[in-house]
PDB file of C-alpha atoms and ligand atoms in Angstrom:
ATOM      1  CA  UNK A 138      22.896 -26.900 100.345  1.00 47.00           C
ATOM      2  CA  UNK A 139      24.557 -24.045  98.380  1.00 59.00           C
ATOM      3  CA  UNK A 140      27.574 -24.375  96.398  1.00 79.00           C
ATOM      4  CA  UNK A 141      29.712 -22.742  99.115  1.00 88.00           C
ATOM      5  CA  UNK A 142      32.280 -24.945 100.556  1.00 93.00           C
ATOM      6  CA  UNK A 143      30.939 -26.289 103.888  1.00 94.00           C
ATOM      7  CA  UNK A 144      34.557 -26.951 105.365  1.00 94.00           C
ATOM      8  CA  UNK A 145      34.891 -22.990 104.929  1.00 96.00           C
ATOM      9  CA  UNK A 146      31.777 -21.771 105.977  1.00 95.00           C
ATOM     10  CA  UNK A 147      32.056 -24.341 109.074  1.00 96.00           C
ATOM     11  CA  UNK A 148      35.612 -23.630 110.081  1.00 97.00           C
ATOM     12  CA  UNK A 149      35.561 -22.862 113.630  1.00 98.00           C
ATOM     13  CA  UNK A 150      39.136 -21.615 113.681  1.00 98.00           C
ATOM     14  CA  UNK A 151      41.192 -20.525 110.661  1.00 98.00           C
ATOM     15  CA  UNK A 152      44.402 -19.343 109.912  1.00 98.00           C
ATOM     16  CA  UNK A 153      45.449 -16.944 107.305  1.00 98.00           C
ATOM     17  CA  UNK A 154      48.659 -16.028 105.665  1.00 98.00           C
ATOM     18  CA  UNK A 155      49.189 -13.082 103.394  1.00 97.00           C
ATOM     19  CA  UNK A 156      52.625 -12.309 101.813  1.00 95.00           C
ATOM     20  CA  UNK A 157      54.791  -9.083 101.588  1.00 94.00           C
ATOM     21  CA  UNK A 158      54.202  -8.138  98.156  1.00 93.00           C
ATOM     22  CA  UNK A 159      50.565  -8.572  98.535  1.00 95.00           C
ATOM     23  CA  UNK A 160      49.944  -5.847 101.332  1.00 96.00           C
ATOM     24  CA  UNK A 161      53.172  -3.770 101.041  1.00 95.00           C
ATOM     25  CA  UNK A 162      54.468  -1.231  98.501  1.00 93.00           C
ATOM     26  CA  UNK A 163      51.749  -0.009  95.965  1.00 93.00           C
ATOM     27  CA  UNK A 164      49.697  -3.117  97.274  1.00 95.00           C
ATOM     28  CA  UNK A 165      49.196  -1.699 100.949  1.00 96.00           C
ATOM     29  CA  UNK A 166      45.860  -0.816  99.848  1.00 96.00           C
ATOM     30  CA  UNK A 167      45.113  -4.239 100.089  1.00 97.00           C
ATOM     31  CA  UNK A 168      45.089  -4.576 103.743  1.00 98.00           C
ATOM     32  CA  UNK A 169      41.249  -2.665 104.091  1.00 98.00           C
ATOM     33  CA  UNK A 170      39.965  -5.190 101.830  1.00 98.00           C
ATOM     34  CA  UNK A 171      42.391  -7.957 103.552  1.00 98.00           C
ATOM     35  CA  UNK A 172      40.940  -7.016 106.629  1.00 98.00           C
ATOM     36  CA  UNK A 173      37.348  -6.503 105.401  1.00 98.00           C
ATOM     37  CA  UNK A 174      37.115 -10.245 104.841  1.00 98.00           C
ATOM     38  CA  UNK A 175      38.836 -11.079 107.798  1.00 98.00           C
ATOM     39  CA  UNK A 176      36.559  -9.236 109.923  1.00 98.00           C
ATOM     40  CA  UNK A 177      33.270 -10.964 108.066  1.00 98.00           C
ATOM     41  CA  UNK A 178      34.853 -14.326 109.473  1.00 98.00           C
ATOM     42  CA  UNK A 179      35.620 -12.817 113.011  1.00 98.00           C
ATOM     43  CA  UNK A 180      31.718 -11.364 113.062  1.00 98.00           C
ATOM     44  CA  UNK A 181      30.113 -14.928 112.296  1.00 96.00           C
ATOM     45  CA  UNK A 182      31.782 -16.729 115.399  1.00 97.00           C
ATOM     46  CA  UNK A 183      35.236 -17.919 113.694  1.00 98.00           C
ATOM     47  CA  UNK A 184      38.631 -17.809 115.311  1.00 98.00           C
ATOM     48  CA  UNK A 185      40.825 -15.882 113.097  1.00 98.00           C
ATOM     49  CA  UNK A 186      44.779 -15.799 112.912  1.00 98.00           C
ATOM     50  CA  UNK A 187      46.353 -13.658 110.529  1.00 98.00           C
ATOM     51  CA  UNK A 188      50.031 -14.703 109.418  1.00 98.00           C
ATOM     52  CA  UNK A 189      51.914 -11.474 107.717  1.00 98.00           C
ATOM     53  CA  UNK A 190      54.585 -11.159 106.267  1.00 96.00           C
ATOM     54  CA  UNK A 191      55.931  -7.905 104.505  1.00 96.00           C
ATOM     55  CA  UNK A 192      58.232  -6.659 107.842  1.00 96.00           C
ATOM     56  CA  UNK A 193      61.150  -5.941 105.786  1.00 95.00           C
ATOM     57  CA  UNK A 194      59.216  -4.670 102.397  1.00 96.00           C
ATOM     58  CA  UNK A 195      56.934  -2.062 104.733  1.00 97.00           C
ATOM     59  CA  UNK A 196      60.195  -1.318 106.658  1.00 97.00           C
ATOM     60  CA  UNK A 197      62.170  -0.405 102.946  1.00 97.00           C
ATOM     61  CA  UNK A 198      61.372   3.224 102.645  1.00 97.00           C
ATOM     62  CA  UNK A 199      61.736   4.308 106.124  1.00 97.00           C
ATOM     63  CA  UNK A 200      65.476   3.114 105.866  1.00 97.00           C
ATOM     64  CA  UNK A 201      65.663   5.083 102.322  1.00 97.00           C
ATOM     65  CA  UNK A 202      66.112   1.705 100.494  1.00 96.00           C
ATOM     66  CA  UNK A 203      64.202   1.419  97.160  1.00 93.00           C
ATOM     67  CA  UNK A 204      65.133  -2.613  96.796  1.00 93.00           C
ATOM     68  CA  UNK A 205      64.585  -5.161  99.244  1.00 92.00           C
ATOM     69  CA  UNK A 206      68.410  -5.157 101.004  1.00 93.00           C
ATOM     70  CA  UNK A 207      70.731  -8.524 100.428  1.00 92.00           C
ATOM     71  CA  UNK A 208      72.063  -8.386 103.787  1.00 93.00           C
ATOM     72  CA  UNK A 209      70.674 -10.047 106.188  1.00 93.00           C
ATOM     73  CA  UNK A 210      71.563  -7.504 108.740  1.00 95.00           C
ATOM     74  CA  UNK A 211      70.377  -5.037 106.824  1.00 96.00           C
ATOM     75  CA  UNK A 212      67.081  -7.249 106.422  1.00 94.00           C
ATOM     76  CA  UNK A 213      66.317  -7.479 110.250  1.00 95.00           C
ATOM     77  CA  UNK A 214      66.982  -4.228 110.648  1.00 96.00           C
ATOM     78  CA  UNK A 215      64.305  -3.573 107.696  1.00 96.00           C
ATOM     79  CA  UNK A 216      61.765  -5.829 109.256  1.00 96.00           C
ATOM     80  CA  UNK A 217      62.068  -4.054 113.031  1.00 97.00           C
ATOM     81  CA  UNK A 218      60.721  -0.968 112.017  1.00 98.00           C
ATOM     82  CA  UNK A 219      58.496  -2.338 109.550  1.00 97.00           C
ATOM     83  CA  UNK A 220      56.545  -4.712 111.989  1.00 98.00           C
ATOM     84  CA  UNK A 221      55.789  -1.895 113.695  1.00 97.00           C
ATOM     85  CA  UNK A 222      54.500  -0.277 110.695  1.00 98.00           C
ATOM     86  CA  UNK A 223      52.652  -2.959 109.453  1.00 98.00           C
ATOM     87  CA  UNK A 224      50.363  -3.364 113.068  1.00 98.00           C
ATOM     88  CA  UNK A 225      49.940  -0.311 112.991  1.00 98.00           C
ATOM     89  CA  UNK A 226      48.127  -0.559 109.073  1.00 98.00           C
ATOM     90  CA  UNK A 227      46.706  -3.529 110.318  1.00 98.00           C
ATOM     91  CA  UNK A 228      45.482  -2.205 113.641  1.00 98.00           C
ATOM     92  CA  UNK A 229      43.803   1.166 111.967  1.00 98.00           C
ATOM     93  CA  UNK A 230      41.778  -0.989 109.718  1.00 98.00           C
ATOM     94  CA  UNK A 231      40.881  -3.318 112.600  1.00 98.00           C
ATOM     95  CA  UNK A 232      39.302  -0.326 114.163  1.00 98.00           C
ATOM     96  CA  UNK A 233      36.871   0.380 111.837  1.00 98.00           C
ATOM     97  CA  UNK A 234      35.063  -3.384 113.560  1.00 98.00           C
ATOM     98  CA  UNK A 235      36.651  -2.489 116.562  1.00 98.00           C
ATOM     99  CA  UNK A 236      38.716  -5.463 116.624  1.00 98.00           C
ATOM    100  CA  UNK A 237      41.836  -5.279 118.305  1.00 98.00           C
ATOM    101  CA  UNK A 238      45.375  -6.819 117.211  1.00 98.00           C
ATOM    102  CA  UNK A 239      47.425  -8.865 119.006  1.00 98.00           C
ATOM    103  CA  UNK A 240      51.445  -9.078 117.694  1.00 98.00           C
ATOM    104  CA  UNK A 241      52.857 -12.678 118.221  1.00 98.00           C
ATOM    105  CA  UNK A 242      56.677 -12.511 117.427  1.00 97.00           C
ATOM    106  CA  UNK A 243      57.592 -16.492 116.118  1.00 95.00           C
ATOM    107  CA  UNK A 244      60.321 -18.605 115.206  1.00 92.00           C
ATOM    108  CA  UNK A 245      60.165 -22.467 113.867  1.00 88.00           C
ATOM    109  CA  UNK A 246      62.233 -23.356 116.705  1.00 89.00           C
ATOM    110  CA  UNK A 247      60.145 -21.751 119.058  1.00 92.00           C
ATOM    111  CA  UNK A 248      57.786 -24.474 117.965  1.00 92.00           C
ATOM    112  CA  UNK A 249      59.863 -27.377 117.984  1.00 89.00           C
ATOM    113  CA  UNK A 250      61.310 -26.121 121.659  1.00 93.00           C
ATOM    114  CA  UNK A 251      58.491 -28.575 124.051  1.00 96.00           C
ATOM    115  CA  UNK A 252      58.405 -25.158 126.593  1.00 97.00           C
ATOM    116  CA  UNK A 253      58.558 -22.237 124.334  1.00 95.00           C
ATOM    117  CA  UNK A 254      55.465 -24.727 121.917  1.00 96.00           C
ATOM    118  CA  UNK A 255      53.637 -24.626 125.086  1.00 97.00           C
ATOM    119  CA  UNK A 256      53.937 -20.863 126.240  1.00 97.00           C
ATOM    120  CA  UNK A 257      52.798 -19.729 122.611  1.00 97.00           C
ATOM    121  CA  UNK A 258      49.721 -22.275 122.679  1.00 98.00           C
ATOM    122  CA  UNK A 259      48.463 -20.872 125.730  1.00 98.00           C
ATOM    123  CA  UNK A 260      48.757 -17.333 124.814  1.00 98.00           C
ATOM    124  CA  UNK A 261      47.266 -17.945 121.572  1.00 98.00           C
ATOM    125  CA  UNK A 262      44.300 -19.724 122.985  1.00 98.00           C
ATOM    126  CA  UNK A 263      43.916 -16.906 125.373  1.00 98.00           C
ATOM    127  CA  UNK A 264      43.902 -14.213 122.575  1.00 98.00           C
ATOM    128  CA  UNK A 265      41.281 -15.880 120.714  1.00 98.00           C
ATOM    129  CA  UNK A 266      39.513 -16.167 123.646  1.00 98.00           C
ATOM    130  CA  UNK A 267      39.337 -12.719 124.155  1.00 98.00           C
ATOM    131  CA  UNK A 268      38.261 -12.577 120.532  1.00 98.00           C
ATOM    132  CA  UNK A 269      41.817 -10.643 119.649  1.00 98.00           C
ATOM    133  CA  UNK A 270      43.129 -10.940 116.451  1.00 98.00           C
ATOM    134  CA  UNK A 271      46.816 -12.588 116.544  1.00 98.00           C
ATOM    135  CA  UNK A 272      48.689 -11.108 113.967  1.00 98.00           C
ATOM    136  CA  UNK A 273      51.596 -13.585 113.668  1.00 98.00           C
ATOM    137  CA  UNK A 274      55.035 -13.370 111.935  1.00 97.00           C
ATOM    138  CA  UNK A 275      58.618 -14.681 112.162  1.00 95.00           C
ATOM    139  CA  UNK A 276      60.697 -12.907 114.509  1.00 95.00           C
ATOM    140  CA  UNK A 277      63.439 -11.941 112.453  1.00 93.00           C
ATOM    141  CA  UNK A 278      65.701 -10.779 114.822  1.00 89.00           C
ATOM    142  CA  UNK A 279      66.781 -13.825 115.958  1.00 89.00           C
ATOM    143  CA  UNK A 280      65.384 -16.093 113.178  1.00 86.00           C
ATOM    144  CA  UNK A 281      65.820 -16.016 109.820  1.00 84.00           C
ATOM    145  CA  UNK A 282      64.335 -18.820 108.165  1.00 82.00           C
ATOM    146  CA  UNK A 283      61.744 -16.970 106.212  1.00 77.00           C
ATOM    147  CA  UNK A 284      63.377 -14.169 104.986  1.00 79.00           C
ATOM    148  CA  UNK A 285      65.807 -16.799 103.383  1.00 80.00           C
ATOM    149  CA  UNK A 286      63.081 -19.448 102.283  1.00 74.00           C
ATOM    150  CA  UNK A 287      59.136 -19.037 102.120  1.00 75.00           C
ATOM    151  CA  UNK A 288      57.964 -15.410 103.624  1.00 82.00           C
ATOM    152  CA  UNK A 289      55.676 -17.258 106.127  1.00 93.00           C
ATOM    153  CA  UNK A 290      54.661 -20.223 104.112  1.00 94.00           C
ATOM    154  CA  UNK A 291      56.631 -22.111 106.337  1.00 93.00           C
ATOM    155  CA  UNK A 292      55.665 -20.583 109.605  1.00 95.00           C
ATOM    156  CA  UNK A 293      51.986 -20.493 108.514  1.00 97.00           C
ATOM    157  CA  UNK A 294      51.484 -24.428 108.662  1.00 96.00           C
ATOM    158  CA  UNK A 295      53.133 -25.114 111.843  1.00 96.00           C
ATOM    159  CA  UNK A 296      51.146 -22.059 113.702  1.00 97.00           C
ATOM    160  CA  UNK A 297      48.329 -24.117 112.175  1.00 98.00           C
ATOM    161  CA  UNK A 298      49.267 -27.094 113.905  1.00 97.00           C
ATOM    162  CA  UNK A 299      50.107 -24.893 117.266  1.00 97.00           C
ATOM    163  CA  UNK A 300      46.102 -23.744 117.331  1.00 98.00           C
ATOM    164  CA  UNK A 301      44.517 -27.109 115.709  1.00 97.00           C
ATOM    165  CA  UNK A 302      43.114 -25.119 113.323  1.00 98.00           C
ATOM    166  CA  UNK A 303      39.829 -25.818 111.258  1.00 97.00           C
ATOM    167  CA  UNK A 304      41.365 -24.507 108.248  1.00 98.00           C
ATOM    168  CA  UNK A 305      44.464 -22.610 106.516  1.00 98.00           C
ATOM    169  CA  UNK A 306      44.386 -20.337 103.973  1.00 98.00           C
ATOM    170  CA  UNK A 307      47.405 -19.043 102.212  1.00 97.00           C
ATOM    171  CA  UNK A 308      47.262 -15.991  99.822  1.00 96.00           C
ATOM    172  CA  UNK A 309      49.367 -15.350  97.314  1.00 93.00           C
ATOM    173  CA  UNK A 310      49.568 -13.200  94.137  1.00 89.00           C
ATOM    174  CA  UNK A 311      48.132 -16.302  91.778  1.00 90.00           C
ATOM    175  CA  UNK A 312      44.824 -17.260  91.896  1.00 93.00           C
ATOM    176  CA  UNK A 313      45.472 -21.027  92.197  1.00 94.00           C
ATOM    177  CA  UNK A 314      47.946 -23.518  91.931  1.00 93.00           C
ATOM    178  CA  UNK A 315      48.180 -24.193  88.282  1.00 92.00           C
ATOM    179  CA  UNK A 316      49.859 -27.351  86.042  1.00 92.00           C
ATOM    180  CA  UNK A 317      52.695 -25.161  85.263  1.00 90.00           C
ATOM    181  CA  UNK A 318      53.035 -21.282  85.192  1.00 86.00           C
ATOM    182  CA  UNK A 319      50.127 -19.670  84.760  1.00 85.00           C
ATOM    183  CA  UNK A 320      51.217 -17.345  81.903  1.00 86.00           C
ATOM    184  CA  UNK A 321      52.751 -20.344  79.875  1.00 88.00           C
ATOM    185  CA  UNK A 322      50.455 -21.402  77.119  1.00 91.00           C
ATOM    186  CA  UNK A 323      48.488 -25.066  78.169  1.00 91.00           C
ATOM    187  CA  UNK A 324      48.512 -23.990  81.796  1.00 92.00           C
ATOM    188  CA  UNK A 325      45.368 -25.802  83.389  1.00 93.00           C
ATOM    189  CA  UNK A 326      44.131 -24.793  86.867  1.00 93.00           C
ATOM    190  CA  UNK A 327      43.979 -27.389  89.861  1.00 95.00           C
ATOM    191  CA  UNK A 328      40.617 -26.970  91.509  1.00 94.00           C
ATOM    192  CA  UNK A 329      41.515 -29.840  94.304  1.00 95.00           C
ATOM    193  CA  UNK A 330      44.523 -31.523  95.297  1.00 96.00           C
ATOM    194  CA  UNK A 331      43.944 -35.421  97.098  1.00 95.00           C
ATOM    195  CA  UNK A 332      46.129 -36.324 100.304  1.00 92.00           C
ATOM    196  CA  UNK A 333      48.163 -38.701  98.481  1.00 91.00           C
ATOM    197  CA  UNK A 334      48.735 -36.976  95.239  1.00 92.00           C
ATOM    198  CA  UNK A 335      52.933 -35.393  95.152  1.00 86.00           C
ATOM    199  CA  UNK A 336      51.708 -33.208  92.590  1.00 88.00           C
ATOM    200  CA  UNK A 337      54.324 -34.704  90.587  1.00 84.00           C
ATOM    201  CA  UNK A 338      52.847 -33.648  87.496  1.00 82.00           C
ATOM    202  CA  UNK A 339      53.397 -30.133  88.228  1.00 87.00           C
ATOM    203  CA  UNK A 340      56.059 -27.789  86.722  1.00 83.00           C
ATOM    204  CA  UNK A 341      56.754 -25.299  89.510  1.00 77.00           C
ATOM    205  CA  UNK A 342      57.377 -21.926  88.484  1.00 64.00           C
ATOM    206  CA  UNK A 343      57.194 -18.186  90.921  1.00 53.00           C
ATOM    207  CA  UNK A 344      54.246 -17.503  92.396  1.00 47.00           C
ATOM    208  CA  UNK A 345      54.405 -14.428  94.558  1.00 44.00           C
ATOM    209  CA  UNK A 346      58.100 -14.367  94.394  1.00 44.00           C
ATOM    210  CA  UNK A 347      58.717 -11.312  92.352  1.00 47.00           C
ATOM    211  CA  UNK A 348      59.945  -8.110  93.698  1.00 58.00           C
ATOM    212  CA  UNK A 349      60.483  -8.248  97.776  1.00 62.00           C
ATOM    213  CA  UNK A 350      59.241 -11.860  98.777  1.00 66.00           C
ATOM    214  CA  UNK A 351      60.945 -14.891  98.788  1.00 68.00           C
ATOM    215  CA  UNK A 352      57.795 -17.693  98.187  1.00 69.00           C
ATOM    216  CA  UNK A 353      56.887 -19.206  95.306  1.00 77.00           C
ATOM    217  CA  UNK A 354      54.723 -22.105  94.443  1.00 83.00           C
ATOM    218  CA  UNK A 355      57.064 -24.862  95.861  1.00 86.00           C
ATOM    219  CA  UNK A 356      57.312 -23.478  99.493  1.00 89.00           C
ATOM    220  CA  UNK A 357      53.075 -23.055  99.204  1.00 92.00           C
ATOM    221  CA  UNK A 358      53.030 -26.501  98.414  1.00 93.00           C
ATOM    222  CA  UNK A 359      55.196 -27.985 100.941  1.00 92.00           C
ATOM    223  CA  UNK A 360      52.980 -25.868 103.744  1.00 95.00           C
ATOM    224  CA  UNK A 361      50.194 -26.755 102.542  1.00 96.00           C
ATOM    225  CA  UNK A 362      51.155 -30.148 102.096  1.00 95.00           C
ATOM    226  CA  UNK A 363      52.717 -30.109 105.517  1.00 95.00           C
ATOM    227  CA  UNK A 364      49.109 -28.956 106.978  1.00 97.00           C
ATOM    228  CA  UNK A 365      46.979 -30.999 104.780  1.00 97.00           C
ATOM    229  CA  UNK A 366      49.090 -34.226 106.364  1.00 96.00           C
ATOM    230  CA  UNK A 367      48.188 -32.579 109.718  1.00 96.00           C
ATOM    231  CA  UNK A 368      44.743 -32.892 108.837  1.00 97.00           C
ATOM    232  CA  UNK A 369      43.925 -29.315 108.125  1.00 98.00           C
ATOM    233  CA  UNK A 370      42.806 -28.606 105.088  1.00 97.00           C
ATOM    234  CA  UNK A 371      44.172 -25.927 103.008  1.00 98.00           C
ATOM    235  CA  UNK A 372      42.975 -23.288 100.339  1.00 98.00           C
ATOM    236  CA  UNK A 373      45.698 -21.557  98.191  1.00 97.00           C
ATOM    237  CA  UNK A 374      44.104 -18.404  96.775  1.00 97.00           C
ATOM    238  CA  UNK A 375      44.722 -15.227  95.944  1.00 96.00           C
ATOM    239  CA  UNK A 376      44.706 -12.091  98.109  1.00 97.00           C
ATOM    240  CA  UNK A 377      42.701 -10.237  95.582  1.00 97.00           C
ATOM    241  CA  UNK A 378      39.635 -13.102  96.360  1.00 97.00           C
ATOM    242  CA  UNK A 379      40.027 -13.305  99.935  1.00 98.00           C
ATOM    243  CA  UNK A 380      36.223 -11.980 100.309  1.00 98.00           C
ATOM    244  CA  UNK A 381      35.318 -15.208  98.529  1.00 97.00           C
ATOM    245  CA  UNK A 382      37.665 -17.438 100.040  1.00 98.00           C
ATOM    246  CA  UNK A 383      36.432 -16.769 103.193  1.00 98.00           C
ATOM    247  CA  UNK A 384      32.652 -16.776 102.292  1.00 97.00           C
ATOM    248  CA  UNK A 385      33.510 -20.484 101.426  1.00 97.00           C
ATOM    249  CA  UNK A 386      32.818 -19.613  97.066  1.00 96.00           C
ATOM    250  CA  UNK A 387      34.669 -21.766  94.777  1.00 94.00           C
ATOM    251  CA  UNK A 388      38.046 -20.169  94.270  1.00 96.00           C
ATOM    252  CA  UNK A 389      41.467 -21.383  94.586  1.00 96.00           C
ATOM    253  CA  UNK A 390      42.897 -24.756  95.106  1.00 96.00           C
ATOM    254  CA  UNK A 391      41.426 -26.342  97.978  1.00 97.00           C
ATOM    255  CA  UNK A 392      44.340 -28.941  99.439  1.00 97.00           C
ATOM    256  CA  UNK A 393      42.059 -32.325 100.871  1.00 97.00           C
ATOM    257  CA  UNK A 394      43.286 -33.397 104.474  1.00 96.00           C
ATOM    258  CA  UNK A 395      43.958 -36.358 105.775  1.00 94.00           C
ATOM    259  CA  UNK A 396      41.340 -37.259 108.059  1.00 91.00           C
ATOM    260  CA  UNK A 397      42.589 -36.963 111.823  1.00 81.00           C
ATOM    261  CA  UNK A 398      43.076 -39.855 113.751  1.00 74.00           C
TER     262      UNK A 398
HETATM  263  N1  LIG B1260      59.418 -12.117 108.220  1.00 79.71           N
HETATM  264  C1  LIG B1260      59.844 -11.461 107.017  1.00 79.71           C
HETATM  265  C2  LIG B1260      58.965 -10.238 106.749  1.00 79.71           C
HETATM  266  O1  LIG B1260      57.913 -10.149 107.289  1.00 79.71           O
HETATM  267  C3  LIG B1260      59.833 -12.519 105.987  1.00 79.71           C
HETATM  268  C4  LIG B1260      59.299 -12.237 104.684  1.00 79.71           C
HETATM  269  C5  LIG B1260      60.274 -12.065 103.556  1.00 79.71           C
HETATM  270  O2  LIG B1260      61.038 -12.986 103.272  1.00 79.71           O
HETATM  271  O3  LIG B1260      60.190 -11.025 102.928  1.00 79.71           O
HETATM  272  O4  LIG B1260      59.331  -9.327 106.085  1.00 79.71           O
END
């Protein structure tokens, strides 16, 4: 068929994550077209989890801060009013497909804990069900993992797990994983990353770390890697080509899976 990728195009359920600098600050405008592609995938029959991140960067100027705080009280008390903020970005530009949000609050441990795993895999199964669109992120009042390491990356792979998902997607500021920093000189793209390859040839610099995030390229990796073993394959993209991430056109780094058993 077409050169789109069929694993895309196919994906019955997918997960996306997006990370605070791309859809907070100057870059809220991002969320429309964020949300534009998200809805194309809702309309032709897919599943679609959104993971966001960008609580405690949407939550900054409310609280009068112009850099992200170094507390970390001061950080959970950032991300409670911006969660609120952010669904409600999210949910106004839902509207305009009439598709309505659904706010699942998460930790890691929620998902290693056998009863709280099982309560959050039947309420996500019922969302989708009722074709709601779970917007996922960590729930940083009690858990702090991903303010400290990974805005999401983290949190992204195992909700992938939680819903069996077809497919996992994980924006970032960088348009593709990369054989060492982009902007050094001799920097070559990756276009696709085997199961069994460590990537050991790659020189890990930021991506999407600046400013009020805390990801980079090593935490992408190690979700992605951490999915891909799961037997979900993964795309690493960038939020700017979402549309044609999500039409299945060759962008990004697309992360093989191990085939499930
Ligand atoms: N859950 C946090 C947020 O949404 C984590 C992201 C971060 O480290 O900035 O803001």
């Amino acid at each position: 068929m077409s050169g789109l990728r069929e694993a895309v195009v196919g994906a019955r359920r997918i997960v996306v994550k997006v990370g605070s600098s791309s859809i907070s600050g100057e870059n809220a405008g991002q969320i429309d077209p964020l949300v534009d592609a998200l809805s194309a995938a809702h309309a032709r029959g897919a599943e679609v989890v959104l993971v966001s991140s960008g609580a405690i960067a949407t939550g900054m100027p409310h609280l009068r801060l112009d850099a992200r705080p170094t507390d970390l009280a001061t950080q959970q008390a950032a991300a409670a009013v911006g969660q609120n903020v952010l669904i409600y970005r999210y949910q106004n530009s839902l509207a305009r497909y009439d598709i309505v949000a659904g706010q699942v609050l998460l930790t890691a441990g929620d998902l290693e804990n056998p009863t709280h795993r099982s309560n959050a895999q039947r309420a996500m199964e019922r969302l989708l069900g009722l074709r709601i669109l779970p917007i996922v992120n960590e729930n940083d009042t009690v858990a702090t993992h991903e303010i400290r390491f990974g805005d999401n990356d983290r949190l992204a792979a195992l909700v992938s797990e939680l819903v069996q998902a077809d497919l996992l997607v994980l924006l970032s500021d960088v348009d593709a994983l990369y054989t060492r920093p982009p902007q050094e000189p001799g920097a070559e793209r990756i276009d696709r990353v085997p199961v069994d390859d460590d990537l050991s040839g790659v020189e890990l610099g930021d991506i999407g770390a600046a400013g009020v995030g805390t990801g980079g390229a090593g935490t992408k990796i190690a979700a992605a890697k951490h999915a891909a073993k799961a037997g979900i394959p993964v795309l690493l993209a960038s939020t700017g080509n979402v549309r044609e991430a999500l039409a299945g056109e060759a962008t990004g780094t697309w992360f093989e899976e191990r085939p499930r058993a």
